[in-house]
Coordinates of C-alpha atoms and ligand atoms in Angstrom, one line a residue:
M887 CA -16.0 1.1 -25.0
L888 CA -12.6 0.8 -23.3
E889 CA -12.8 1.7 -19.5
R890 CA -10.3 4.2 -18.1
Y891 CA -7.3 2.3 -16.9
G892 CA -7.0 4.3 -13.7
H893 CA -6.9 2.3 -10.4
G894 CA -4.5 -0.6 -10.2
G895 CA -5.6 -4.2 -10.5
D896 CA -8.0 -3.6 -13.4
L897 CA -7.2 -6.8 -15.2
R898 CA -10.3 -6.6 -17.4
T899 CA -9.2 -3.3 -18.9
A900 CA -5.6 -4.5 -19.1
Q901 CA -6.8 -7.4 -21.2
E902 CA -8.6 -5.1 -23.6
L903 CA -5.6 -2.7 -23.8
F904 CA -2.7 -5.1 -24.0
G905 CA -4.3 -8.0 -25.8
L906 CA -3.5 -10.8 -23.4
P907 CA -5.8 -13.0 -21.3
A908 CA -6.4 -11.5 -17.8
D909 CA -4.8 -14.5 -16.1
Q910 CA -1.6 -14.2 -18.0
F911 CA -0.5 -10.8 -16.5
H912 CA 2.0 -10.4 -13.6
D913 CA 0.2 -7.7 -11.8
F914 CA 2.3 -5.1 -10.0
S915 CA -0.3 -2.4 -10.4
A916 CA -2.5 -3.3 -7.4
N917 CA -0.9 -3.2 -3.9
M918 CA -2.1 -6.5 -2.7
N919 CA -0.5 -8.9 -0.2
P920 CA 1.0 -11.6 -2.6
Y921 CA 0.3 -14.4 -0.1
G922 CA -3.3 -14.2 -1.3
P923 CA -6.2 -14.6 1.1
P924 CA -5.4 -16.4 4.3
A925 CA -6.5 -20.1 4.5
C926 CA -9.5 -19.4 6.7
V927 CA -11.2 -17.6 3.8
A928 CA -11.6 -20.8 1.8
E929 CA -13.1 -22.4 4.9
V930 CA -15.7 -19.6 5.4
L931 CA -16.6 -20.0 1.7
R932 CA -17.2 -23.7 2.1
T933 CA -19.7 -23.2 4.9
Y934 CA -21.2 -19.9 3.8
T935 CA -24.2 -21.3 1.9
D936 CA -25.8 -22.2 5.2
S937 CA -26.3 -18.5 6.0
I938 CA -27.0 -17.0 2.6
D939 CA -30.8 -17.2 3.1
R940 CA -30.6 -14.7 6.0
Y941 CA -30.0 -11.0 6.1
P942 CA -26.6 -9.9 7.4
D943 CA -26.3 -8.4 10.9
P944 CA -27.0 -4.7 10.1
S945 CA -24.8 -3.6 12.9
V946 CA -21.9 -6.0 12.1
R947 CA -21.6 -6.9 15.8
E948 CA -19.3 -9.8 15.7
L949 CA -16.7 -8.2 13.5
R950 CA -16.9 -4.9 15.4
R951 CA -16.4 -6.9 18.6
K952 CA -13.3 -8.6 17.2
L953 CA -11.9 -5.3 15.8
G954 CA -12.4 -3.8 19.2
I955 CA -10.2 -6.6 20.7
H956 CA -7.7 -6.4 17.9
H957 CA -7.1 -2.6 18.3
D958 CA -8.2 -2.2 21.9
L959 CA -11.1 0.0 20.9
D960 CA -14.7 0.1 22.2
P961 CA -16.9 -1.5 19.5
S962 CA -19.2 1.6 19.7
C963 CA -16.2 3.5 18.2
V964 CA -16.0 1.3 15.1
L965 CA -18.0 1.3 11.9
V966 CA -17.5 -1.4 9.3
G967 CA -17.9 -0.4 5.7
N968 CA -18.1 -1.9 2.2
G969 CA -14.4 -1.3 1.7
A970 CA -12.5 1.8 2.9
A971 CA -13.9 3.4 -0.2
E972 CA -17.4 3.5 1.2
L973 CA -16.1 5.1 4.4
I974 CA -14.1 7.8 2.5
D975 CA -17.4 8.7 0.8
L976 CA -19.4 8.6 4.0
A977 CA -16.9 10.7 5.9
V978 CA -17.0 13.5 3.4
R979 CA -20.8 13.4 3.2
V980 CA -21.1 13.7 7.0
Y981 CA -19.0 16.8 7.3
R982 CA -19.9 18.6 4.0
P983 CA -16.8 20.7 4.4
E984 CA -16.3 24.3 3.1
V985 CA -13.0 23.1 1.7
T986 CA -11.1 19.7 1.7
A987 CA -7.4 19.7 2.0
V988 CA -5.6 16.8 0.4
T989 CA -1.9 16.3 -0.4
G990 CA -0.7 16.3 -4.0
P991 CA -0.1 13.4 -4.6
S992 CA -2.6 11.3 -2.7
F993 CA -5.3 8.6 -3.3
V994 CA -7.6 10.2 -5.8
E995 CA -10.8 9.1 -4.1
Y996 CA -10.4 11.7 -1.3
A997 CA -10.7 14.6 -3.8
D998 CA -13.3 12.7 -5.9
A999 CA -15.5 12.2 -2.8
A1000 CA -15.2 15.8 -1.8
R1001 CA -16.1 17.0 -5.3
K1002 CA -19.2 14.8 -5.3
C1003 CA -20.3 16.8 -2.2
G1004 CA -19.5 20.1 -3.9
S1005 CA -16.5 20.8 -1.7
P1006 CA -13.6 22.7 -3.3
I1007 CA -10.2 21.0 -3.0
H1008 CA -7.1 22.7 -1.5
V1009 CA -3.9 20.8 -2.5
L1010 CA -1.1 20.6 0.0
P1011 CA 1.9 20.2 -2.2
L1012 CA 4.5 17.5 -1.5
Y1013 CA 7.9 17.6 -3.1
P1014 CA 10.3 14.9 -4.4
E1015 CA 13.2 16.8 -2.8
N1016 CA 12.1 15.7 0.6
D1017 CA 10.7 12.4 -0.5
F1018 CA 7.1 13.6 -0.5
R1019 CA 7.0 14.1 3.3
L1020 CA 4.2 16.4 4.6
T1021 CA 5.8 19.2 6.6
A1022 CA 4.5 21.3 9.4
D1023 CA 5.4 24.3 7.3
T1024 CA 3.0 23.3 4.5
I1025 CA 0.2 22.8 7.0
R1026 CA 0.9 26.2 8.6
R1027 CA 0.7 27.9 5.2
A1028 CA -2.6 26.3 4.4
L1029 CA -4.0 27.2 7.8
L1030 CA -3.0 30.9 7.2
D1031 CA -4.7 30.8 3.7
F1032 CA -7.9 29.3 5.2
R1033 CA -8.1 32.0 7.9
R1034 CA -7.4 34.7 5.3
R1035 CA -10.3 33.4 3.3
G1036 CA -12.6 33.3 6.4
I1037 CA -12.6 29.5 6.8
Q1038 CA -12.9 28.9 10.5
P1039 CA -11.6 25.9 12.5
G1040 CA -13.9 22.9 11.9
Q1041 CA -15.1 24.2 8.5
A1042 CA -12.4 22.6 6.5
L1043 CA -11.7 18.8 6.3
W1044 CA -8.1 17.6 6.2
F1045 CA -8.0 14.2 4.4
L1046 CA -4.5 12.7 4.8
G1047 CA -3.2 9.2 3.8
S1048 CA -0.8 7.7 6.2
P1049 CA 0.9 5.8 4.7
N1050 CA 0.2 7.9 1.7
N1051 CA -0.6 6.4 -1.7
P1052 CA 1.3 6.5 -4.0
T1053 CA 4.3 7.8 -2.1
G1054 CA 4.4 5.3 0.8
Q1055 CA 5.2 8.1 3.3
L1056 CA 3.8 8.2 6.8
V1057 CA 2.5 11.4 8.3
E1058 CA 4.2 12.4 11.5
P1059 CA 1.5 12.0 14.2
A1060 CA 2.7 15.3 15.8
I1061 CA 1.6 17.2 12.6
I1062 CA -1.9 15.7 12.9
R1063 CA -2.1 16.4 16.6
E1064 CA -1.1 20.0 15.9
L1065 CA -4.0 20.3 13.4
L1066 CA -6.4 18.9 15.9
L1067 CA -5.3 21.3 18.6
E1068 CA -6.0 24.1 16.1
G1069 CA -9.7 22.9 16.1
E1070 CA -9.4 21.3 12.6
R1071 CA -11.3 18.2 11.5
V1072 CA -9.0 15.5 10.2
I1073 CA -9.6 12.1 8.5
V1074 CA -6.6 9.9 8.4
D1075 CA -6.7 7.0 5.8
E1076 CA -4.5 4.2 7.3
A1077 CA -5.5 1.7 4.5
F1078 CA -1.9 0.4 4.4
M1079 CA -0.9 0.8 8.1
D1080 CA -1.1 -3.0 8.8
F1081 CA 2.0 -3.3 6.5
V1082 CA 4.1 -0.9 8.7
P1083 CA 6.2 -2.8 11.2
D1084 CA 6.1 -0.1 13.9
A1085 CA 2.5 0.9 13.2
A1086 CA 1.9 1.6 16.9
N1087 CA 4.2 4.7 16.6
Y1088 CA 2.3 6.1 13.7
S1089 CA -1.4 5.0 13.9
L1090 CA -4.0 7.4 15.4
L1091 CA -6.7 4.7 15.7
R1092 CA -6.8 4.9 19.5
E1093 CA -6.8 8.7 19.6
A1094 CA -9.8 8.8 17.2
E1095 CA -11.9 7.1 19.9
V1096 CA -11.6 10.1 22.2
N1097 CA -11.2 13.0 19.7
E1098 CA -14.5 14.3 18.2
R1099 CA -12.6 15.9 15.3
L1100 CA -10.5 12.8 14.3
T1101 CA -11.7 9.8 12.2
V1102 CA -9.3 7.0 11.1
I1103 CA -10.1 4.8 8.2
R1104 CA -8.6 1.3 7.7
S1105 CA -8.9 -1.2 4.8
M1106 CA -8.9 -5.0 5.2
T1107 CA -8.6 -5.6 1.5
K1108 CA -4.9 -4.9 1.0
F1109 CA -3.3 -6.7 3.9
Y1110 CA -5.6 -9.8 3.7
A1111 CA -5.7 -9.8 -0.2
I1112 CA -9.5 -9.7 -0.3
P1113 CA -10.4 -6.7 -2.5
G1114 CA -13.3 -8.6 -4.1
I1115 CA -14.9 -8.9 -0.7
R1116 CA -14.9 -5.1 0.1
L1117 CA -14.1 -4.6 3.7
G1118 CA -12.9 -1.6 5.7
Y1119 CA -13.6 0.2 9.0
A1120 CA -13.6 3.6 10.6
A1121 CA -12.6 4.5 14.1
G1122 CA -14.0 7.6 15.8
S1123 CA -15.9 8.9 18.8
P1124 CA -19.2 7.1 19.4
Q1125 CA -21.0 10.3 18.2
T1126 CA -19.0 10.4 15.0
I1127 CA -19.5 6.7 14.3
A1128 CA -23.2 7.1 14.9
E1129 CA -23.3 9.9 12.4
L1130 CA -21.4 8.0 9.8
G1131 CA -23.7 5.0 10.4
R1132 CA -26.8 7.1 9.8
L1133 CA -25.7 7.8 6.2
Q1134 CA -24.8 4.3 5.4
V1135 CA -27.0 2.1 3.2
P1136 CA -28.6 -0.7 5.4
W1137 CA -26.8 -4.1 5.2
S1138 CA -24.0 -2.5 3.2
V1139 CA -21.6 -5.1 4.6
N1140 CA -22.8 -8.5 3.4
S1141 CA -22.7 -11.5 5.6
L1142 CA -19.9 -13.2 3.7
S1143 CA -17.7 -10.1 4.2
Q1144 CA -18.6 -10.1 7.9
Q1145 CA -17.6 -13.7 8.4
I1146 CA -14.4 -13.4 6.4
G1147 CA -13.5 -10.2 8.3
S1148 CA -13.9 -12.0 11.6
A1149 CA -11.9 -15.0 10.5
V1150 CA -8.9 -13.2 9.1
L1151 CA -8.3 -11.3 12.3
D1152 CA -7.3 -14.6 13.9
E1153 CA -4.6 -15.3 11.3
K1154 CA -1.6 -14.2 13.5
Q1155 CA 0.9 -16.3 11.6
Y1156 CA -0.2 -14.9 8.2
A1157 CA 0.3 -11.4 9.6
E1158 CA 3.7 -12.3 10.9
N1159 CA 4.8 -13.9 7.6
T1160 CA 3.6 -10.8 5.7
L1161 CA 5.8 -8.4 7.8
T1162 CA 8.8 -10.8 7.5
W1163 CA 8.4 -11.1 3.8
L1164 CA 8.1 -7.3 3.3
K1165 CA 11.1 -6.5 5.5
Q1166 CA 13.3 -8.7 3.2
E1167 CA 11.7 -8.1 -0.2
R1168 CA 11.2 -4.3 -0.3
P1169 CA 14.8 -3.3 0.3
W1170 CA 15.9 -5.9 -2.3
L1171 CA 13.5 -4.7 -4.9
E1172 CA 14.4 -1.1 -4.2
S1173 CA 18.1 -1.8 -4.7
Q1174 CA 17.5 -3.6 -8.0
L1175 CA 15.4 -0.8 -9.3
S1176 CA 18.1 1.7 -8.4
A1177 CA 20.7 -0.5 -10.1
L1178 CA 18.6 -0.1 -13.3
G1179 CA 19.1 3.7 -13.0
L1180 CA 15.6 4.5 -11.7
R1181 CA 15.1 7.1 -8.9
V1182 CA 13.4 5.2 -6.1
Y1183 CA 11.6 7.0 -3.2
P1184 CA 11.9 5.5 0.3
G1185 CA 9.1 4.0 2.3
E1186 CA 8.1 1.0 4.3
V1187 CA 4.9 -0.2 2.7
N1188 CA 4.2 -2.9 0.1
Y1189 CA 4.5 -0.5 -2.9
I1190 CA 7.3 1.5 -4.3
L1191 CA 7.2 4.9 -6.1
F1192 CA 9.9 5.5 -8.6
S1193 CA 10.7 8.0 -11.4
I1194 CA 12.4 7.5 -14.7
P1195 CA 15.4 9.8 -15.2
A1196 CA 15.4 12.0 -18.4
E1197 CA 18.3 10.0 -20.0
F1198 CA 15.9 7.1 -20.7
N1199 CA 13.7 9.3 -22.8
L1200 CA 10.7 7.3 -21.7
T1201 CA 7.4 8.4 -20.0
S1202 CA 5.7 6.4 -17.4
K1203 CA 2.8 5.8 -19.8
E1204 CA 5.2 4.4 -22.4
L1205 CA 6.9 2.2 -19.8
Q1206 CA 3.5 1.0 -18.6
H1207 CA 2.5 0.2 -22.2
E1208 CA 5.7 -1.5 -23.1
M1209 CA 5.6 -3.7 -20.0
G1210 CA 1.9 -4.3 -20.4
V1211 CA 2.2 -5.8 -23.9
R1212 CA 5.0 -8.0 -22.4
G1213 CA 2.6 -9.3 -19.7
V1214 CA 3.7 -7.1 -16.7
L1215 CA 1.3 -4.5 -15.3
I1216 CA 2.7 -1.5 -13.5
R1217 CA 0.9 1.7 -12.4
D1218 CA 1.5 4.8 -14.4
A1219 CA 1.5 7.3 -11.5
S1220 CA 1.5 10.4 -13.7
G1221 CA -2.3 10.8 -13.1
F1222 CA -1.7 11.6 -9.4
D1223 CA -1.9 15.3 -8.7
G1224 CA 1.7 16.6 -8.3
L1225 CA 3.5 13.8 -10.2
D1226 CA 4.7 14.4 -13.7
E1227 CA 4.9 11.9 -16.6
T1228 CA 8.0 10.2 -15.2
F1229 CA 6.4 8.6 -12.1
C1230 CA 5.4 4.9 -11.7
R1231 CA 4.3 2.8 -8.8
I1232 CA 4.7 -1.0 -8.4
A1233 CA 3.7 -3.4 -5.7
V1234 CA 6.2 -5.5 -3.8
R1235 CA 5.6 -9.2 -4.5
F1236 CA 7.6 -12.4 -4.3
R1237 CA 11.2 -12.7 -5.5
E1238 CA 10.4 -14.9 -8.5
E1239 CA 7.9 -12.3 -9.8
H1240 CA 10.4 -9.5 -9.1
L1241 CA 13.0 -11.3 -11.3
R1242 CA 10.4 -11.4 -14.1
L1243 CA 9.5 -7.7 -13.6
L1244 CA 13.2 -6.7 -13.6
D1245 CA 14.0 -8.7 -16.7
V1246 CA 11.1 -7.1 -18.7
M1247 CA 11.9 -3.7 -17.4
K1248 CA 15.6 -4.0 -18.2
N1249 CA 14.6 -5.0 -21.8
V1250 CA 12.3 -2.1 -22.2
L1251 CA 14.7 0.5 -20.7
A1252 CA 17.5 -0.8 -23.1
D1253 CA 15.3 -1.2 -26.2
P1254 CA 17.2 0.6 -29.0
S1255 CA 14.0 0.7 -31.2
R1256 CA 12.4 3.3 -28.9
P1257 CA 12.3 6.8 -30.4
Ligands
PLP297 C1 -5.0 4.7 0.1 C2 -6.2 3.9 -0.1 N1 -7.2 4.0 0.7 C3 -8.4 3.3 0.5 C4 -8.5 2.5 -0.6 C5 -9.8 1.7 -0.8 O1 -9.7 0.5 -0.2 P1 -10.9 -0.6 -0.1 O2 -10.5 -1.7 -1.1 O3 -10.9 -1.1 1.3 O4 -12.1 0.1 -0.5 C6 -7.4 2.3 -1.5 C7 -7.5 1.4 -2.6 O5 -6.7 1.3 -3.5 C8 -6.2 3.0 -1.2 O6 -5.2 2.9 -2.0

């Protein structure tokens, strides 16, 4: 049976759908650092066999210590998980909210995790007219609605992506602080925050340490290009972290992940190179996509949301298919709540790959044989 081609980077399903070997695709559907894993990862793999006959440290002490130094957090305020995905799931299970507020669009796992716990979803609409920014007005409206329905402060869970996937928009910290002052519980997914040059102005990691109602989730899989390793972490008050930890499966973070996580945090040059590359390449790719006639939405992260204007008479699904059979994978973003069948998302990669992407896209957009 063909798997649902939903999340990006599913090369196995792409192979079945588009009929090319998995290693022949140019993959723009997953938002991964194109530099690939830092060099230290290969070194860890070479020596790893020496520790494979022992259980991993169940409390992930060394990696938590290093994350504490990296972000200036107390290690008791950090929980490491099997990818940010595990922490998203844990966070919802801890709170068992009466209702979960998510933006439309946003990463589908927030709503999926909430539904698994039986929590209804309240969608906070975002609009293309203001580049999908979350506004204080939208929040106020939702708060009024909750109070009218008898949902008290602390009974709802606000699950916000900053930067948001697939829009790339950051949430203004002032908006989140306002919610916290109202007594609301907030989880901020900062899975892509490492890609943001002025992350210090937007990240709430340090505030989570001292605010019982705030939890921040980070992923290490995107920035360090190690999605197969599964590594993420949450920051919160010591009590919140202890509660999340109690629900976690023992040894959920294996020893290889722990060693790789500790090693990549020392790769300062890799991190610097990544930010330099993104600063050059994202604006270039944005301008080229606009020149093809596509509507590009602004952002700073390593992926770009765009829509296909009506005159092309082409849906995002059709564009994805036409590009897929030509060996280029893009993300059809029409499955995200609040986006219609004209939206696509692509990862920012290296110039040579962009030239290939643009060449194929130009051909598909200009193809006279399309209905
Ligand atoms: C916004 C966002 N958060 C979290 C995740 C999950 O990351 P991880 O690979 O660390 O589980 C993803 C993966 O695509 C994502 O896009």
